[in-house]
């Protein structure tokens, strides 16, 4: 990728888009005329997940005292789908509980992902969560919310009532305690966990720390804790203590909802996946050539016209303001910050289709449903363009309580470098006027520095003098190296969806890099954190999203959270192996990476549905259901 656009302005023409790294991501999908029909093997699974998630999310608001278990589902409720393995094309029946992989006999205190900072096991100090257990919590509204969330996670599988009670001095006393404490060493997101035979205690300086400690408690219980219906199980937590806090403050993932639109229930489920592994930012790529996905009152045709398409000519869609508020609120309850992206000045064909006055030739082009990049741009010499940018960013900022506004900035190949720099500098000032901090892809690096600005780096080689220079001028970076962190890259040559322009990314490659030392001449203290983007040109369903993010998302989560001293592939693969049964119990579609010693599954009867055809054998059964 060039570090800044190099060509002179030209009329919009997607057929003349330059050959570049990202346009090479999916050479078999050059545009709408040649787009093959795509009905993924997991389509029925995705639709089932969407329906179930929609039912759950439409339920009345829950309180800490009234958090219902998930709707009961049996094996008979799961859709039967044909699998496509190399040696068995016979129809397969829906799985039953007996078909699930054999669960590990015992979860150890250190079997946590991401790896904690310090783990001290204590033999013979295990705690058994019984039906009369109570969750006690500091008398603080935000802490009580976390206690209610923990109870909601544990009730469906255990069948225990787990009442939540306030306490001025909460004590385990045979249950689980969540306590806010004064502690300088834990920071904003750290926690301490102590498990004894008398009970479990999580303490933290903030509700966010309590929330992440609760996710650790969830992982220390047997994998069947993820079941949406009661399971006969001894709910034991291993004894000992954990002290934990994150390495980087920014740990996130990106979901591209512009190339293919994903509705609110799908986005909320992705937020649940981030929270499960202590990720705290969701970057939403809201606009691109194929679709504009957020309603803007002052420019209504952006969503009405620009949002009515997607790659391949599908119906597209967009989020109303209430939809977007719902996403932001749901994320905030799980201590996840939403980072909205309005990609500028390129990747704007959908906006130009809605408002031709923004185009260089003032003519609205027809909708674009292909996958080329680099051909579109708003007119950077027109004052009307800056009115548009100011209106849109002001409305998005008003809807988004988080500190970040992402302005994209990549692949505006048809804008002269000096004009491009002027545009970025003015856009940065507009962001500052909203009270937010600007984030942009690292192509904005040559522009003048703006206070606090963040560059999201997606290169494939760590030697980038232009980005290093921007850091010297005060920029910070979020690392998303395309050849390590891009979740849309294929796992292997035969992965049925995804791209390979940045290389194949199996699990070892996703795990084996150091964010603190990845960029030459960029010190670790300039690294704000890490993010794993998922571009969706070839990804059309929730099941396919999950298949591409699991198991690589936990690898990136460990890079962002865990101390570098804990980084160890052998240890990680052993810990991650125990999460396969958890994902299966939770109905999460995932790729059974051959590098991981997944627990052996019982032989599946002829006809168990597979998720997406790949290397896994017939024991890979994962049917999405909504998580708590």
PDB file of C-alpha atoms in Angstrom, residues 303-516:
ATOM      1  CA  UNK A 303     -29.235   5.500   4.577  1.00  0.00           C
ATOM      2  CA  UNK A 304     -32.357   5.397   2.428  1.00  0.00           C
ATOM      3  CA  UNK A 305     -30.487   5.233  -0.896  1.00  0.00           C
ATOM      4  CA  UNK A 306     -26.888   4.490   0.056  1.00  0.00           C
ATOM      5  CA  UNK A 307     -27.898   1.735   2.471  1.00  0.00           C
ATOM      6  CA  UNK A 308     -30.088  -0.199   0.042  1.00  0.00           C
ATOM      7  CA  UNK A 309     -27.362  -2.424  -1.417  1.00  0.00           C
ATOM      8  CA  UNK A 310     -24.482  -4.713  -0.524  1.00  0.00           C
ATOM      9  CA  UNK A 311     -21.894  -6.887  -2.237  1.00  0.00           C
ATOM     10  CA  UNK A 312     -23.609  -9.153  -4.751  1.00  0.00           C
ATOM     11  CA  UNK A 313     -26.730  -7.021  -5.012  1.00  0.00           C
ATOM     12  CA  UNK A 314     -28.435  -8.016  -1.776  1.00  0.00           C
ATOM     13  CA  UNK A 315     -30.953  -5.781   0.011  1.00  0.00           C
ATOM     14  CA  UNK A 316     -28.427  -4.198   2.349  1.00  0.00           C
ATOM     15  CA  UNK A 317     -29.902  -2.322   5.272  1.00  0.00           C
ATOM     16  CA  UNK A 318     -29.004   0.313   7.835  1.00  0.00           C
ATOM     17  CA  UNK A 319     -29.223   1.085  11.541  1.00  0.00           C
ATOM     18  CA  UNK A 320     -31.753   3.636  12.698  1.00  0.00           C
ATOM     19  CA  UNK A 321     -30.612   6.003  15.387  1.00  0.00           C
ATOM     20  CA  UNK A 322     -32.434   3.845  17.954  1.00  0.00           C
ATOM     21  CA  UNK A 323     -30.751   0.708  16.568  1.00  0.00           C
ATOM     22  CA  UNK A 324     -27.363   2.330  16.951  1.00  0.00           C
ATOM     23  CA  UNK A 325     -28.156   3.555  20.466  1.00  0.00           C
ATOM     24  CA  UNK A 326     -29.148   0.007  21.377  1.00  0.00           C
ATOM     25  CA  UNK A 327     -25.802  -1.330  20.123  1.00  0.00           C
ATOM     26  CA  UNK A 328     -23.864   1.352  21.995  1.00  0.00           C
ATOM     27  CA  UNK A 329     -25.784   0.778  25.222  1.00  0.00           C
ATOM     28  CA  UNK A 330     -25.463  -3.008  25.049  1.00  0.00           C
ATOM     29  CA  UNK A 331     -21.730  -2.660  24.497  1.00  0.00           C
ATOM     30  CA  UNK A 332     -21.343  -0.193  27.367  1.00  0.00           C
ATOM     31  CA  UNK A 333     -23.068  -2.604  29.751  1.00  0.00           C
ATOM     32  CA  UNK A 334     -20.304  -5.077  28.867  1.00  0.00           C
ATOM     33  CA  UNK A 335     -17.540  -2.468  29.121  1.00  0.00           C
ATOM     34  CA  UNK A 336     -17.035  -2.386  25.363  1.00  0.00           C
ATOM     35  CA  UNK A 337     -16.576   0.987  23.640  1.00  0.00           C
ATOM     36  CA  UNK A 338     -18.030   1.389  20.153  1.00  0.00           C
ATOM     37  CA  UNK A 339     -15.704   3.071  17.624  1.00  0.00           C
ATOM     38  CA  UNK A 340     -17.753   4.250  14.610  1.00  0.00           C
ATOM     39  CA  UNK A 341     -16.000   4.663  11.261  1.00  0.00           C
ATOM     40  CA  UNK A 342     -17.140   6.990   8.478  1.00  0.00           C
ATOM     41  CA  UNK A 343     -14.598   6.255   5.737  1.00  0.00           C
ATOM     42  CA  UNK A 344     -13.355   9.450   4.026  1.00  0.00           C
ATOM     43  CA  UNK A 345     -12.478  10.817   1.484  1.00  0.00           C
ATOM     44  CA  UNK A 346     -12.427   7.502  -0.416  1.00  0.00           C
ATOM     45  CA  UNK A 347     -14.671   4.434  -0.108  1.00  0.00           C
ATOM     46  CA  UNK A 348     -17.622   6.804  -0.571  1.00  0.00           C
ATOM     47  CA  UNK A 349     -19.490   5.470  -3.614  1.00  0.00           C
ATOM     48  CA  UNK A 350     -22.662   4.748  -1.589  1.00  0.00           C
ATOM     49  CA  UNK A 351     -22.696   8.338  -0.312  1.00  0.00           C
ATOM     50  CA  UNK A 352     -22.188   9.678  -3.833  1.00  0.00           C
ATOM     51  CA  UNK A 353     -25.057   7.528  -5.106  1.00  0.00           C
ATOM     52  CA  UNK A 354     -27.275   9.243  -2.550  1.00  0.00           C
ATOM     53  CA  UNK A 355     -25.937  12.765  -3.048  1.00  0.00           C
ATOM     54  CA  UNK A 356     -24.364  13.457  -6.426  1.00  0.00           C
ATOM     55  CA  UNK A 357     -23.481  16.978  -5.290  1.00  0.00           C
ATOM     56  CA  UNK A 358     -20.584  15.453  -3.330  1.00  0.00           C
ATOM     57  CA  UNK A 359     -19.046  13.827  -6.421  1.00  0.00           C
ATOM     58  CA  UNK A 360     -16.230  15.504  -8.348  1.00  0.00           C
ATOM     59  CA  UNK A 361     -18.429  15.716 -11.458  1.00  0.00           C
ATOM     60  CA  UNK A 362     -21.635  16.421  -9.458  1.00  0.00           C
ATOM     61  CA  UNK A 363     -23.298  13.340 -10.966  1.00  0.00           C
ATOM     62  CA  UNK A 364     -24.729  10.587  -8.725  1.00  0.00           C
ATOM     63  CA  UNK A 365     -23.320   7.234  -9.874  1.00  0.00           C
ATOM     64  CA  UNK A 366     -25.428   4.056  -9.850  1.00  0.00           C
ATOM     65  CA  UNK A 367     -25.082   1.732  -6.847  1.00  0.00           C
ATOM     66  CA  UNK A 368     -21.954  -0.411  -6.682  1.00  0.00           C
ATOM     67  CA  UNK A 369     -22.093  -4.028  -5.507  1.00  0.00           C
ATOM     68  CA  UNK A 370     -18.646  -5.284  -6.516  1.00  0.00           C
ATOM     69  CA  UNK A 371     -15.471  -5.540  -4.442  1.00  0.00           C
ATOM     70  CA  UNK A 372     -12.931  -3.245  -6.096  1.00  0.00           C
ATOM     71  CA  UNK A 373     -11.506  -0.335  -4.079  1.00  0.00           C
ATOM     72  CA  UNK A 374      -9.830   2.996  -4.642  1.00  0.00           C
ATOM     73  CA  UNK A 375     -12.049   4.493  -7.347  1.00  0.00           C
ATOM     74  CA  UNK A 376     -14.417   6.711  -5.332  1.00  0.00           C
ATOM     75  CA  UNK A 377     -13.938   9.958  -3.430  1.00  0.00           C
ATOM     76  CA  UNK A 378     -15.879  12.969  -2.277  1.00  0.00           C
ATOM     77  CA  UNK A 379     -14.750  16.228  -3.861  1.00  0.00           C
ATOM     78  CA  UNK A 380     -12.030  17.536  -1.511  1.00  0.00           C
ATOM     79  CA  UNK A 381     -12.147  21.018  -3.092  1.00  0.00           C
ATOM     80  CA  UNK A 382     -15.837  21.674  -2.437  1.00  0.00           C
ATOM     81  CA  UNK A 383     -17.145  23.451   0.661  1.00  0.00           C
ATOM     82  CA  UNK A 384     -20.294  21.358   0.373  1.00  0.00           C
ATOM     83  CA  UNK A 385     -18.139  18.304   1.098  1.00  0.00           C
ATOM     84  CA  UNK A 386     -16.962  19.802   4.389  1.00  0.00           C
ATOM     85  CA  UNK A 387     -20.529  20.716   5.351  1.00  0.00           C
ATOM     86  CA  UNK A 388     -21.383  17.051   4.745  1.00  0.00           C
ATOM     87  CA  UNK A 389     -18.431  15.828   6.829  1.00  0.00           C
ATOM     88  CA  UNK A 390     -19.235  18.208   9.688  1.00  0.00           C
ATOM     89  CA  UNK A 391     -22.937  17.287   9.758  1.00  0.00           C
ATOM     90  CA  UNK A 392     -22.317  13.539   9.655  1.00  0.00           C
ATOM     91  CA  UNK A 393     -19.539  13.475  12.247  1.00  0.00           C
ATOM     92  CA  UNK A 394     -21.490  15.742  14.599  1.00  0.00           C
ATOM     93  CA  UNK A 395     -24.496  13.405  14.521  1.00  0.00           C
ATOM     94  CA  UNK A 396     -22.388  10.282  14.980  1.00  0.00           C
ATOM     95  CA  UNK A 397     -20.505  11.889  17.870  1.00  0.00           C
ATOM     96  CA  UNK A 398     -23.785  12.824  19.540  1.00  0.00           C
ATOM     97  CA  UNK A 399     -24.890   9.177  19.378  1.00  0.00           C
ATOM     98  CA  UNK A 400     -21.557   7.747  20.546  1.00  0.00           C
ATOM     99  CA  UNK A 401     -20.381   8.390  24.121  1.00  0.00           C
ATOM    100  CA  UNK A 402     -16.950   6.871  23.527  1.00  0.00           C
ATOM    101  CA  UNK A 403     -13.923   9.088  22.856  1.00  0.00           C
ATOM    102  CA  UNK A 404     -13.143   7.954  19.299  1.00  0.00           C
ATOM    103  CA  UNK A 405     -14.305   8.899  15.805  1.00  0.00           C
ATOM    104  CA  UNK A 406     -12.682   6.932  12.969  1.00  0.00           C
ATOM    105  CA  UNK A 407     -12.416   8.771   9.635  1.00  0.00           C
ATOM    106  CA  UNK A 408     -10.916   5.942   7.572  1.00  0.00           C
ATOM    107  CA  UNK A 409      -8.544   7.680   5.168  1.00  0.00           C
ATOM    108  CA  UNK A 410      -7.295   4.647   3.243  1.00  0.00           C
ATOM    109  CA  UNK A 411      -7.119   3.989  -0.486  1.00  0.00           C
ATOM    110  CA  UNK A 412      -8.161   7.411  -1.806  1.00  0.00           C
ATOM    111  CA  UNK A 413      -5.938   6.732  -4.789  1.00  0.00           C
ATOM    112  CA  UNK A 414      -7.434   9.340  -7.093  1.00  0.00           C
ATOM    113  CA  UNK A 415      -6.797  12.340  -4.852  1.00  0.00           C
ATOM    114  CA  UNK A 416      -3.479  14.211  -5.171  1.00  0.00           C
ATOM    115  CA  UNK A 417      -1.230  13.847  -2.091  1.00  0.00           C
ATOM    116  CA  UNK A 418      -1.290  17.535  -1.173  1.00  0.00           C
ATOM    117  CA  UNK A 419      -5.073  17.732  -1.579  1.00  0.00           C
ATOM    118  CA  UNK A 420      -5.459  14.539   0.424  1.00  0.00           C
ATOM    119  CA  UNK A 421      -3.337  15.928   3.280  1.00  0.00           C
ATOM    120  CA  UNK A 422      -5.378  19.128   3.327  1.00  0.00           C
ATOM    121  CA  UNK A 423      -8.589  17.102   3.493  1.00  0.00           C
ATOM    122  CA  UNK A 424      -7.349  14.932   6.377  1.00  0.00           C
ATOM    123  CA  UNK A 425      -6.135  17.931   8.349  1.00  0.00           C
ATOM    124  CA  UNK A 426      -9.487  19.652   7.983  1.00  0.00           C
ATOM    125  CA  UNK A 427     -11.377  16.440   8.861  1.00  0.00           C
ATOM    126  CA  UNK A 428      -9.215  16.077  11.974  1.00  0.00           C
ATOM    127  CA  UNK A 429     -10.210  19.588  13.061  1.00  0.00           C
ATOM    128  CA  UNK A 430     -13.878  18.734  12.489  1.00  0.00           C
ATOM    129  CA  UNK A 431     -13.504  15.678  14.724  1.00  0.00           C
ATOM    130  CA  UNK A 432     -11.859  17.817  17.412  1.00  0.00           C
ATOM    131  CA  UNK A 433     -14.798  20.227  17.216  1.00  0.00           C
ATOM    132  CA  UNK A 434     -17.115  17.357  18.202  1.00  0.00           C
ATOM    133  CA  UNK A 435     -15.055  16.769  21.345  1.00  0.00           C
ATOM    134  CA  UNK A 436     -13.765  13.427  20.106  1.00  0.00           C
ATOM    135  CA  UNK A 437     -10.309  12.055  19.251  1.00  0.00           C
ATOM    136  CA  UNK A 438      -9.587  11.162  15.652  1.00  0.00           C
ATOM    137  CA  UNK A 439      -8.647   7.664  14.548  1.00  0.00           C
ATOM    138  CA  UNK A 440      -7.668   6.828  10.972  1.00  0.00           C
ATOM    139  CA  UNK A 441      -6.005   4.093   8.985  1.00  0.00           C
ATOM    140  CA  UNK A 442      -2.251   4.646   8.858  1.00  0.00           C
ATOM    141  CA  UNK A 443      -2.504   6.289   5.424  1.00  0.00           C
ATOM    142  CA  UNK A 444      -3.363   9.531   7.267  1.00  0.00           C
ATOM    143  CA  UNK A 445       0.130   9.550   8.845  1.00  0.00           C
ATOM    144  CA  UNK A 446       1.677  12.209   6.533  1.00  0.00           C
ATOM    145  CA  UNK A 447      -0.954  14.793   7.498  1.00  0.00           C
ATOM    146  CA  UNK A 448      -0.236  17.315  10.235  1.00  0.00           C
ATOM    147  CA  UNK A 449      -0.608  15.985  13.756  1.00  0.00           C
ATOM    148  CA  UNK A 450      -3.827  16.522  15.712  1.00  0.00           C
ATOM    149  CA  UNK A 451      -3.877  16.269  19.488  1.00  0.00           C
ATOM    150  CA  UNK A 452      -4.211  12.653  20.605  1.00  0.00           C
ATOM    151  CA  UNK A 453      -4.706  11.213  17.132  1.00  0.00           C
ATOM    152  CA  UNK A 454      -4.476   7.465  16.631  1.00  0.00           C
ATOM    153  CA  UNK A 455      -3.237   5.632  13.539  1.00  0.00           C
ATOM    154  CA  UNK A 456      -4.620   2.162  12.903  1.00  0.00           C
ATOM    155  CA  UNK A 457      -1.757   0.348  11.210  1.00  0.00           C
ATOM    156  CA  UNK A 458      -2.648  -2.506   8.856  1.00  0.00           C
ATOM    157  CA  UNK A 459       0.582  -3.063   6.939  1.00  0.00           C
ATOM    158  CA  UNK A 460       2.352  -6.344   6.328  1.00  0.00           C
ATOM    159  CA  UNK A 461       5.942  -5.306   7.110  1.00  0.00           C
ATOM    160  CA  UNK A 462       7.065  -3.717  10.338  1.00  0.00           C
ATOM    161  CA  UNK A 463       9.335  -1.192   8.621  1.00  0.00           C
ATOM    162  CA  UNK A 464       7.185   1.913   8.061  1.00  0.00           C
ATOM    163  CA  UNK A 465       9.170   5.167   8.349  1.00  0.00           C
ATOM    164  CA  UNK A 466       6.131   7.363   7.599  1.00  0.00           C
ATOM    165  CA  UNK A 467       4.151   5.909  10.498  1.00  0.00           C
ATOM    166  CA  UNK A 468       7.231   6.055  12.725  1.00  0.00           C
ATOM    167  CA  UNK A 469       7.601   9.745  11.865  1.00  0.00           C
ATOM    168  CA  UNK A 470       3.956  10.391  12.780  1.00  0.00           C
ATOM    169  CA  UNK A 471       4.574   8.692  16.121  1.00  0.00           C
ATOM    170  CA  UNK A 472       7.573  10.958  16.683  1.00  0.00           C
ATOM    171  CA  UNK A 473       5.192  13.880  16.126  1.00  0.00           C
ATOM    172  CA  UNK A 474       2.833  12.575  18.818  1.00  0.00           C
ATOM    173  CA  UNK A 475       0.581   9.977  17.214  1.00  0.00           C
ATOM    174  CA  UNK A 476      -0.269   6.704  18.910  1.00  0.00           C
ATOM    175  CA  UNK A 477      -0.951   3.458  17.065  1.00  0.00           C
ATOM    176  CA  UNK A 478      -3.407   0.586  17.197  1.00  0.00           C
ATOM    177  CA  UNK A 479      -1.871  -2.434  15.525  1.00  0.00           C
ATOM    178  CA  UNK A 480      -3.848  -4.511  13.018  1.00  0.00           C
ATOM    179  CA  UNK A 481      -1.134  -6.104  10.852  1.00  0.00           C
ATOM    180  CA  UNK A 482      -3.012  -7.645   7.938  1.00  0.00           C
ATOM    181  CA  UNK A 483      -0.786 -10.741   7.844  1.00  0.00           C
ATOM    182  CA  UNK A 484      -1.405 -11.502  11.535  1.00  0.00           C
ATOM    183  CA  UNK A 485      -4.638  -9.834  12.678  1.00  0.00           C
ATOM    184  CA  UNK A 486      -7.025  -9.743   9.695  1.00  0.00           C
ATOM    185  CA  UNK A 487      -9.790 -12.201  10.502  1.00  0.00           C
ATOM    186  CA  UNK A 488     -10.994 -12.359   6.897  1.00  0.00           C
ATOM    187  CA  UNK A 489      -7.800 -14.087   5.786  1.00  0.00           C
ATOM    188  CA  UNK A 490      -8.150 -17.808   5.139  1.00  0.00           C
ATOM    189  CA  UNK A 491      -6.795 -20.298   7.653  1.00  0.00           C
ATOM    190  CA  UNK A 492      -5.506 -22.603   4.919  1.00  0.00           C
ATOM    191  CA  UNK A 493      -5.694 -22.873   1.116  1.00  0.00           C
ATOM    192  CA  UNK A 494      -8.927 -24.890   1.294  1.00  0.00           C
ATOM    193  CA  UNK A 495     -10.771 -22.584   3.714  1.00  0.00           C
ATOM    194  CA  UNK A 496     -14.068 -22.092   1.865  1.00  0.00           C
ATOM    195  CA  UNK A 497     -14.462 -18.358   2.556  1.00  0.00           C
ATOM    196  CA  UNK A 498     -12.127 -15.445   3.054  1.00  0.00           C
ATOM    197  CA  UNK A 499      -9.113 -13.989   1.256  1.00  0.00           C
ATOM    198  CA  UNK A 500      -5.381 -14.645   1.041  1.00  0.00           C
ATOM    199  CA  UNK A 501      -3.895 -11.383  -0.289  1.00  0.00           C
ATOM    200  CA  UNK A 502      -2.065 -10.839   3.031  1.00  0.00           C
ATOM    201  CA  UNK A 503      -1.212 -14.534   3.315  1.00  0.00           C
ATOM    202  CA  UNK A 504      -2.821 -17.432   5.102  1.00  0.00           C
ATOM    203  CA  UNK A 505      -3.324 -16.866   8.832  1.00  0.00           C
ATOM    204  CA  UNK A 506      -3.467 -20.066  10.791  1.00  0.00           C
ATOM    205  CA  UNK A 507      -3.661 -19.910  14.571  1.00  0.00           C
ATOM    206  CA  UNK A 508       0.114 -19.915  15.228  1.00  0.00           C
ATOM    207  CA  UNK A 509       0.545 -16.958  12.863  1.00  0.00           C
ATOM    208  CA  UNK A 510      -2.290 -15.081  14.566  1.00  0.00           C
ATOM    209  CA  UNK A 511      -0.607 -15.631  17.933  1.00  0.00           C
ATOM    210  CA  UNK A 512       3.103 -15.348  17.209  1.00  0.00           C
ATOM    211  CA  UNK A 513       3.886 -11.626  17.155  1.00  0.00           C
ATOM    212  CA  UNK A 514       4.525  -8.913  19.722  1.00  0.00           C
ATOM    213  CA  UNK A 515       2.493  -5.688  19.445  1.00  0.00           C
ATOM    214  CA  UNK A 516       5.016  -3.861  21.602  1.00  0.00           C
TER     215      UNK A 516
END
